[in-house]
Amino acid sequence: MSKKKLGLNTICTHVGEIKDKQFKGAISPIYLSTSYEFDNVDVKRYPRYFNTPNQEYLVKKIAALEHAEDALIFGSGMAALSHMFLAFLQKGDHLVVQNTLYGGTSNFIKEEFPKYGIEFTFTDGYQVSDFEAAIQPNTKLIHIETPSNPLLTITDIKAVADLAKSKSIITSIDNTFASPINQNPMNFGIDLVMHSATKYLGGHSDILAGAVAGSEDHIKRIWNVGKNLGGSLSDFTVWMLERSMKTLALRVKAQTKNARKLAKFLDNHQDVAKVNYPGLKHHPEHQLAKSQMHDFGAMMSFELTQGIDAIAFQKQLNLIKSSMSLAGVESTMLLPSETSHALLTQEERDALGISHQLIRFSVGIETFRDLKHDIEQALTKTKTNSFA
Ligand SMILES: *Cc1c(COP(=O)(O)O)cnc(C)c1O
């Protein structure tokens, strides 16, 4: 059976399973061995070579979900990203990178690249013209992030991929926010897709991992860096990730469905000034999102109206947790100005459009009416307290 023909839930459940031939157990066994019999194959099995049975099989599932030839898994999303950058950039090369970027990615570029003599330009915006303007003769890689954090802007994946191809530049995307269930960037010509598997792929807020998917050649280049840097993922975590990914499509679809309803509810609420969700018709890139995403995802952000204290509101929530991370089955909220973007100056935050009233919302799988009720009661209590 060709993998392309398998349905999403079948891929999630079965692709990359290890058959337990000895005992015929229903699930993949964990192979913790760090030593394997020597035979005359090209690549010897050794955990640091990313080729233990559990690693070798799980990447089949990730590659199938991203319509890629191959993939590699790492100890974190940042490890996936740093290996990918170091595989395609060397001294004297230049990276073009989207300005609205996961904070850890910006830090890695700003703090580590100068040590390696790698040049970089952050774009002024996320339009294709912004990427074009940033390209230099020595540009080797363009890296994008869409939907972006925390404002959910949408970058035109195909336009950036086409621009890069016309200049023989490789492209990469951070596909964490959409997950492979809602977006497959390789369909639009992107070369490398990375994930913080800590988020949707793991989905239960209990795994730190990362992944990159791409062509066999590209993955081989990253593997060459990886075996030297030596940071491969423990097989316990690989096994946990395989287990979690069996329900990836079920979870993400349930989360996305809740998010669509909650975005509408918030959008119509008198105490909410603005909702950033690509599924809403008034989102500036709604049509673009529709053309490149399978669905609009389960991340959004919204601004409370002036006079409602966002910190006080968050404290009144009973069900929705306050959390730094995202994408678990449980709904969480975070104030970017107090957390993820706290280290920026007020001016920098203003330039990015991140106000004190902005709340990022990672929607979980709970029953919709319970989430709606939690938000309603928290708003009522916050207003009652402030006017008392
Ligand atoms: C969390 C996150 C990362 C980093 O992943 P870690 O697993 O924490 O290393 C990268 N990109 C995005 C969009 C993220 O949300």
Coordinates of C-alpha atoms and ligand atoms in Angstrom, one line a residue:
M1 CA 0.0 0.0 0.0
S2 CA 1.4 3.4 -0.9
K3 CA 1.8 5.8 2.0
K4 CA 0.3 8.6 0.0
K5 CA -3.0 6.8 -0.2
L6 CA -3.3 6.2 3.6
G7 CA -5.7 8.4 5.5
L8 CA -4.3 10.9 8.1
N9 CA -5.4 8.9 11.1
T10 CA -4.0 5.7 9.7
I11 CA -0.6 7.4 9.1
C12 CA -0.7 8.7 12.7
T13 CA -1.6 5.3 14.1
H14 CA 0.4 2.9 12.0
V15 CA 3.2 4.4 9.8
G16 CA 6.6 3.8 11.5
E17 CA 5.3 1.0 13.9
I18 CA 7.9 -1.5 14.9
K19 CA 6.5 -5.0 14.6
D20 CA 7.1 -7.0 17.8
K21 CA 8.0 -10.3 16.0
Q22 CA 9.2 -12.1 19.2
F23 CA 6.2 -11.6 21.5
K24 CA 3.6 -10.1 19.1
G25 CA 2.7 -7.2 21.3
A26 CA 0.4 -4.6 19.9
I27 CA 2.7 -1.6 20.1
S28 CA 6.3 -0.8 19.2
P29 CA 8.9 -2.1 21.7
I30 CA 11.5 0.3 23.0
Y31 CA 15.1 -0.5 22.0
L32 CA 17.4 1.0 24.6
S33 CA 20.5 -0.8 23.4
T34 CA 23.5 1.5 22.8
S35 CA 25.4 -1.3 21.2
Y36 CA 24.4 -3.4 18.1
E37 CA 26.0 -6.4 16.5
F38 CA 28.6 -5.4 13.9
D39 CA 27.6 -6.3 10.4
N40 CA 28.9 -5.1 7.2
V41 CA 26.3 -2.5 6.5
D42 CA 27.2 1.1 5.6
V43 CA 25.8 2.8 8.7
K44 CA 26.4 1.1 12.1
R45 CA 23.6 1.4 14.6
Y46 CA 24.4 3.7 17.4
P47 CA 22.0 6.1 19.2
R48 CA 24.1 9.2 18.4
Y49 CA 23.8 8.3 14.7
F50 CA 20.0 8.8 14.9
N51 CA 19.5 5.2 13.8
T52 CA 18.2 3.2 16.7
P53 CA 15.1 1.2 15.7
N54 CA 12.8 3.6 17.5
Q55 CA 14.4 6.7 15.9
E56 CA 14.6 5.1 12.4
Y57 CA 10.9 4.1 12.5
L58 CA 9.4 7.2 14.1
V59 CA 10.8 9.5 11.4
K60 CA 8.8 7.5 8.8
K61 CA 5.6 8.8 10.5
I62 CA 6.9 12.4 10.6
A63 CA 8.1 12.2 6.9
A64 CA 4.7 10.7 5.8
L65 CA 2.8 13.5 7.6
E66 CA 4.9 16.2 6.0
H67 CA 5.0 14.6 2.5
A68 CA 8.7 14.4 2.8
E69 CA 11.2 11.7 1.8
D70 CA 12.9 11.6 5.2
A71 CA 13.1 13.3 8.6
L72 CA 15.3 13.5 11.8
I73 CA 14.3 13.9 15.4
F74 CA 16.2 15.8 18.0
G75 CA 16.2 16.6 21.7
S76 CA 14.2 19.8 21.3
G77 CA 12.7 22.2 18.7
M78 CA 15.8 24.4 19.1
A79 CA 18.1 21.4 18.5
A80 CA 16.2 20.7 15.3
L81 CA 16.5 24.3 14.2
S82 CA 20.1 24.8 15.1
H83 CA 21.2 21.6 13.3
M84 CA 19.2 22.7 10.3
F85 CA 20.8 26.2 10.2
L86 CA 24.3 24.8 10.8
A87 CA 23.9 22.3 8.0
F88 CA 23.1 24.8 5.4
L89 CA 25.0 27.9 6.5
Q90 CA 28.8 28.3 6.9
K91 CA 31.3 31.1 7.3
G92 CA 30.5 33.9 4.9
D93 CA 27.0 32.7 4.1
H94 CA 23.9 34.8 4.7
L95 CA 20.5 33.9 6.1
V96 CA 17.3 35.9 5.5
V97 CA 14.8 35.3 8.3
Q98 CA 11.3 36.6 9.0
N99 CA 11.2 39.3 11.7
T100 CA 8.2 37.9 13.6
L101 CA 9.9 34.8 14.9
Y102 CA 9.9 32.5 17.9
G103 CA 12.1 34.1 20.5
G104 CA 14.5 31.2 20.9
T105 CA 15.2 31.3 17.1
S106 CA 16.0 35.0 17.2
N107 CA 18.3 34.5 20.2
F108 CA 20.1 31.6 18.5
I109 CA 20.8 33.7 15.4
K110 CA 21.8 36.9 17.2
E111 CA 24.0 35.2 19.8
E112 CA 25.6 32.3 17.9
F113 CA 25.9 33.3 14.3
P114 CA 28.6 36.0 14.9
K115 CA 30.8 33.3 16.4
Y116 CA 30.6 31.3 13.2
G117 CA 30.9 34.3 10.8
I118 CA 27.4 33.7 9.4
E119 CA 25.6 36.8 8.3
F120 CA 21.9 37.4 8.7
T121 CA 19.1 39.9 7.9
F122 CA 15.7 40.1 9.7
T123 CA 13.0 41.2 7.2
D124 CA 11.1 44.4 7.8
G125 CA 7.8 42.6 7.4
Y126 CA 6.3 39.3 6.2
Q127 CA 5.4 40.2 2.6
V128 CA 7.3 38.5 -0.2
S129 CA 8.8 41.9 -1.1
D130 CA 10.3 42.1 2.4
F131 CA 12.1 38.8 1.7
E132 CA 13.2 39.9 -1.7
A133 CA 14.6 43.2 -0.3
A134 CA 16.7 41.3 2.3
I135 CA 18.4 38.9 -0.1
Q136 CA 22.1 39.3 -0.6
P137 CA 24.5 37.7 -3.2
N138 CA 25.6 35.3 -0.5
T139 CA 22.1 34.4 0.8
K140 CA 21.9 30.6 1.2
L141 CA 18.8 30.1 3.3
I142 CA 15.5 31.8 3.8
H143 CA 13.6 30.9 7.0
I144 CA 9.9 31.7 7.6
E145 CA 7.4 31.2 10.3
T146 CA 3.6 31.1 9.5
P147 CA 1.2 31.4 11.3
S148 CA 3.4 33.6 13.5
N149 CA 3.6 34.0 17.2
P150 CA 1.6 35.8 18.8
L151 CA -0.2 37.8 16.1
L152 CA -1.0 34.9 13.7
T153 CA 0.2 36.7 10.6
I154 CA 0.3 34.6 7.5
T155 CA 3.3 34.5 5.1
D156 CA 2.8 33.5 1.5
I157 CA 4.6 30.1 1.5
K158 CA 4.5 29.5 -2.2
A159 CA 5.6 33.1 -3.1
V160 CA 8.6 32.9 -0.8
A161 CA 9.5 29.4 -2.1
D162 CA 9.3 30.5 -5.7
L163 CA 11.4 33.6 -5.0
A164 CA 14.1 31.5 -3.3
K165 CA 14.0 28.9 -6.1
S166 CA 14.6 31.6 -8.8
K167 CA 17.8 32.4 -7.0
S168 CA 18.8 28.9 -6.0
I169 CA 18.3 29.6 -2.3
I170 CA 17.1 26.9 0.1
T171 CA 14.0 27.5 2.2
S172 CA 12.9 26.4 5.6
I173 CA 9.8 26.9 7.7
D174 CA 8.9 26.6 11.4
N175 CA 5.6 24.7 11.0
T176 CA 5.1 24.3 14.8
F177 CA 1.9 26.5 15.1
A178 CA 0.0 24.8 12.2
S179 CA 1.2 21.2 12.8
P180 CA 1.3 18.8 9.8
I181 CA -2.4 18.4 10.2
N182 CA -3.2 21.9 9.2
Q183 CA -0.3 22.8 6.9
N184 CA 2.1 20.9 4.6
P185 CA 4.6 23.5 3.3
M186 CA 6.5 21.1 1.1
N187 CA 3.4 21.0 -1.1
F188 CA 4.2 24.6 -1.9
G189 CA 7.9 24.1 -2.6
I190 CA 9.5 24.7 0.8
D191 CA 12.6 22.5 1.2
L192 CA 12.8 21.9 5.0
V193 CA 10.1 21.8 7.6
M194 CA 10.9 22.0 11.3
H195 CA 8.8 21.4 14.3
S196 CA 9.1 21.9 18.0
A197 CA 7.6 18.4 18.8
T198 CA 7.3 19.7 22.3
K199 CA 4.1 21.3 21.0
Y200 CA 1.4 19.6 18.8
L201 CA 3.4 16.4 17.9
G202 CA 3.8 15.7 21.6
G203 CA 0.6 17.3 22.6
H204 CA 0.4 16.4 26.3
S205 CA 2.9 18.9 27.7
D206 CA 5.3 16.1 28.8
I207 CA 7.8 15.7 26.0
L208 CA 10.7 18.0 24.9
A209 CA 11.6 17.1 21.2
G210 CA 12.1 18.5 17.8
A211 CA 12.0 17.3 14.1
V212 CA 13.1 18.3 10.6
A213 CA 11.6 16.9 7.5
G214 CA 12.9 17.2 3.9
S215 CA 14.5 15.4 0.9
E216 CA 16.9 12.5 1.5
D217 CA 19.8 14.7 0.4
H218 CA 18.9 17.6 2.7
I219 CA 18.3 15.3 5.7
K220 CA 21.7 13.6 5.0
R221 CA 23.4 17.0 5.3
I222 CA 21.7 17.7 8.6
W223 CA 22.6 14.1 9.8
N224 CA 26.3 14.8 9.1
V225 CA 26.2 17.8 11.4
G226 CA 24.1 15.9 14.0
K227 CA 26.5 13.0 14.4
N228 CA 29.2 15.5 15.3
L229 CA 27.2 17.7 17.6
G230 CA 25.9 14.5 19.3
G231 CA 22.5 15.6 20.6
S232 CA 20.1 12.9 19.6
L233 CA 16.9 12.1 21.4
S234 CA 16.7 9.4 24.1
D235 CA 14.7 6.4 23.0
F236 CA 12.3 6.7 25.9
T237 CA 11.2 10.0 24.6
V238 CA 11.2 8.7 21.0
W239 CA 8.8 6.0 22.1
M240 CA 6.6 8.5 24.0
L241 CA 6.5 10.7 21.0
E242 CA 5.4 7.8 18.8
R243 CA 2.6 7.0 21.3
S244 CA 1.5 10.7 21.3
M245 CA 1.5 11.0 17.6
K246 CA -1.1 8.2 17.2
T247 CA -3.7 10.8 18.2
L248 CA -2.2 13.8 16.5
A249 CA -4.9 14.2 13.9
L250 CA -7.7 13.5 16.4
R251 CA -6.3 16.1 18.9
V252 CA -5.5 18.8 16.4
K253 CA -8.8 18.5 14.6
A254 CA -10.7 18.7 17.9
Q255 CA -8.6 21.7 19.0
T256 CA -9.0 23.4 15.7
K257 CA -12.8 23.0 15.8
N258 CA -12.9 24.5 19.3
A259 CA -10.7 27.4 18.2
R260 CA -12.9 28.2 15.3
K261 CA -15.9 28.5 17.6
L262 CA -14.0 30.4 20.3
A263 CA -12.6 32.9 17.8
K264 CA -16.2 33.7 16.7
F265 CA -17.4 34.0 20.3
L266 CA -14.5 36.3 21.2
D267 CA -14.9 38.3 18.0
N268 CA -18.5 39.1 18.9
H269 CA -17.8 39.9 22.6
Q270 CA -18.2 43.5 23.8
D271 CA -15.1 43.2 26.1
V272 CA -12.8 42.0 23.3
A273 CA -11.3 44.7 21.1
K274 CA -9.7 42.4 18.5
V275 CA -9.2 38.8 17.6
N276 CA -6.2 37.5 15.6
Y277 CA -7.2 34.2 14.0
P278 CA -6.6 33.4 10.4
G279 CA -10.0 31.6 10.2
L280 CA -11.9 34.9 10.7
K281 CA -13.0 36.7 7.5
H282 CA -11.6 40.0 8.7
H283 CA -8.1 38.6 9.2
P284 CA -5.9 40.4 6.7
E285 CA -4.6 37.2 5.2
H286 CA -7.7 35.1 5.6
Q287 CA -7.8 34.2 1.8
L288 CA -4.1 33.3 1.8
A289 CA -4.5 31.2 4.9
K290 CA -7.4 29.4 3.2
S291 CA -5.3 28.7 0.2
Q292 CA -2.3 27.2 2.0
M293 CA -3.6 25.7 5.2
H294 CA -5.9 22.6 5.4
D295 CA -7.6 24.3 8.4
F296 CA -6.8 27.4 10.5
G297 CA -5.3 25.8 13.5
A298 CA -5.9 26.1 17.3
M299 CA -3.7 29.1 18.1
M300 CA -5.1 32.6 18.3
S301 CA -4.6 35.9 20.2
F302 CA -7.0 38.6 21.3
E303 CA -7.0 42.0 22.9
L304 CA -9.3 42.9 25.8
T305 CA -10.8 46.4 25.6
Q306 CA -9.1 49.2 27.4
G307 CA -10.0 49.3 31.1
I308 CA -10.1 45.5 31.5
D309 CA -6.9 44.4 33.2
A310 CA -5.5 41.5 31.3
I311 CA -3.5 40.2 34.2
A312 CA -6.5 40.3 36.5
F313 CA -8.6 38.5 33.9
Q314 CA -6.1 35.7 33.6
K315 CA -6.2 35.2 37.4
Q316 CA -10.0 34.8 37.3
L317 CA -9.9 31.8 34.9
N318 CA -10.6 28.5 36.5
L319 CA -10.3 26.0 33.7
I320 CA -8.0 27.7 31.3
K321 CA -4.5 27.5 32.7
S322 CA -1.8 30.2 32.5
S323 CA 1.1 28.6 30.8
M324 CA 4.4 29.6 29.0
S325 CA 4.1 26.7 26.5
L326 CA 1.4 25.8 24.1
A327 CA -0.4 23.1 22.0
G328 CA -1.2 20.6 24.8
V329 CA -4.7 19.0 25.0
E330 CA -5.4 21.5 27.8
S331 CA -6.3 25.1 27.0
T332 CA -3.8 27.7 28.1
M333 CA -3.4 31.5 27.9
L334 CA -0.4 33.7 28.2
L335 CA 0.3 37.4 28.2
P336 CA 3.1 38.0 25.6
S337 CA 4.0 41.4 27.1
E338 CA 4.7 39.8 30.5
T339 CA 6.3 36.5 29.3
S340 CA 7.5 35.6 25.8
H341 CA 8.2 39.2 24.8
A342 CA 9.0 40.6 28.3
L343 CA 12.6 41.1 27.4
L344 CA 11.8 43.5 24.5
T345 CA 11.5 47.2 25.2
Q346 CA 8.0 48.8 25.1
E347 CA 9.0 50.4 21.8
E348 CA 10.0 47.1 20.3
R349 CA 6.7 45.6 21.4
D350 CA 4.8 48.5 20.0
A351 CA 6.5 48.1 16.7
L352 CA 5.5 44.4 16.6
G353 CA 1.9 45.3 17.7
I354 CA 2.1 43.5 21.1
S355 CA 0.1 45.5 23.6
H356 CA -0.5 45.0 27.3
Q357 CA -4.1 43.9 26.5
L358 CA -3.0 41.1 24.2
I359 CA -3.5 37.5 25.3
R360 CA -2.3 34.4 23.4
F361 CA -4.7 31.5 23.5
S362 CA -3.7 27.9 22.8
V363 CA -7.0 26.0 22.5
G364 CA -7.3 22.5 23.9
I365 CA -9.8 19.6 23.5
E366 CA -12.1 20.5 26.4
T367 CA -15.9 20.8 25.7
F368 CA -16.5 24.2 24.0
R369 CA -19.2 25.4 26.3
D370 CA -17.0 24.9 29.4
L371 CA -14.2 27.0 27.8
K372 CA -16.7 29.7 26.8
H373 CA -18.2 29.7 30.3
D374 CA -14.8 30.1 31.8
I375 CA -14.0 33.1 29.7
E376 CA -17.4 34.7 30.4
Q377 CA -17.2 34.3 34.2
A378 CA -13.6 35.6 34.3
L379 CA -14.6 38.7 32.4
T380 CA -17.6 39.3 34.6
K381 CA -15.5 38.9 37.8
T382 CA -12.7 41.1 36.5
K383 CA -15.1 43.9 35.6
T384 CA -17.1 43.6 38.9
N385 CA -13.8 43.9 40.9
S386 CA -12.5 46.8 39.0
F387 CA -15.7 48.8 39.3
A388 CA -16.4 47.9 42.9
Ligands
LIG1 C1 8.5 26.1 21.3 C2 8.8 26.6 19.9 C3 10.1 26.4 19.4 C4 11.3 25.8 20.2 O1 11.0 24.5 20.6 P1 11.6 23.8 21.9 O2 11.1 22.4 21.8 O3 11.2 24.5 23.1 O4 13.1 23.8 21.8 C5 10.4 26.8 18.1 N1 9.4 27.4 17.4 C6 8.2 27.6 17.8 C7 7.2 28.2 17.0 C8 7.8 27.2 19.1 O5 6.6 27.4 19.6

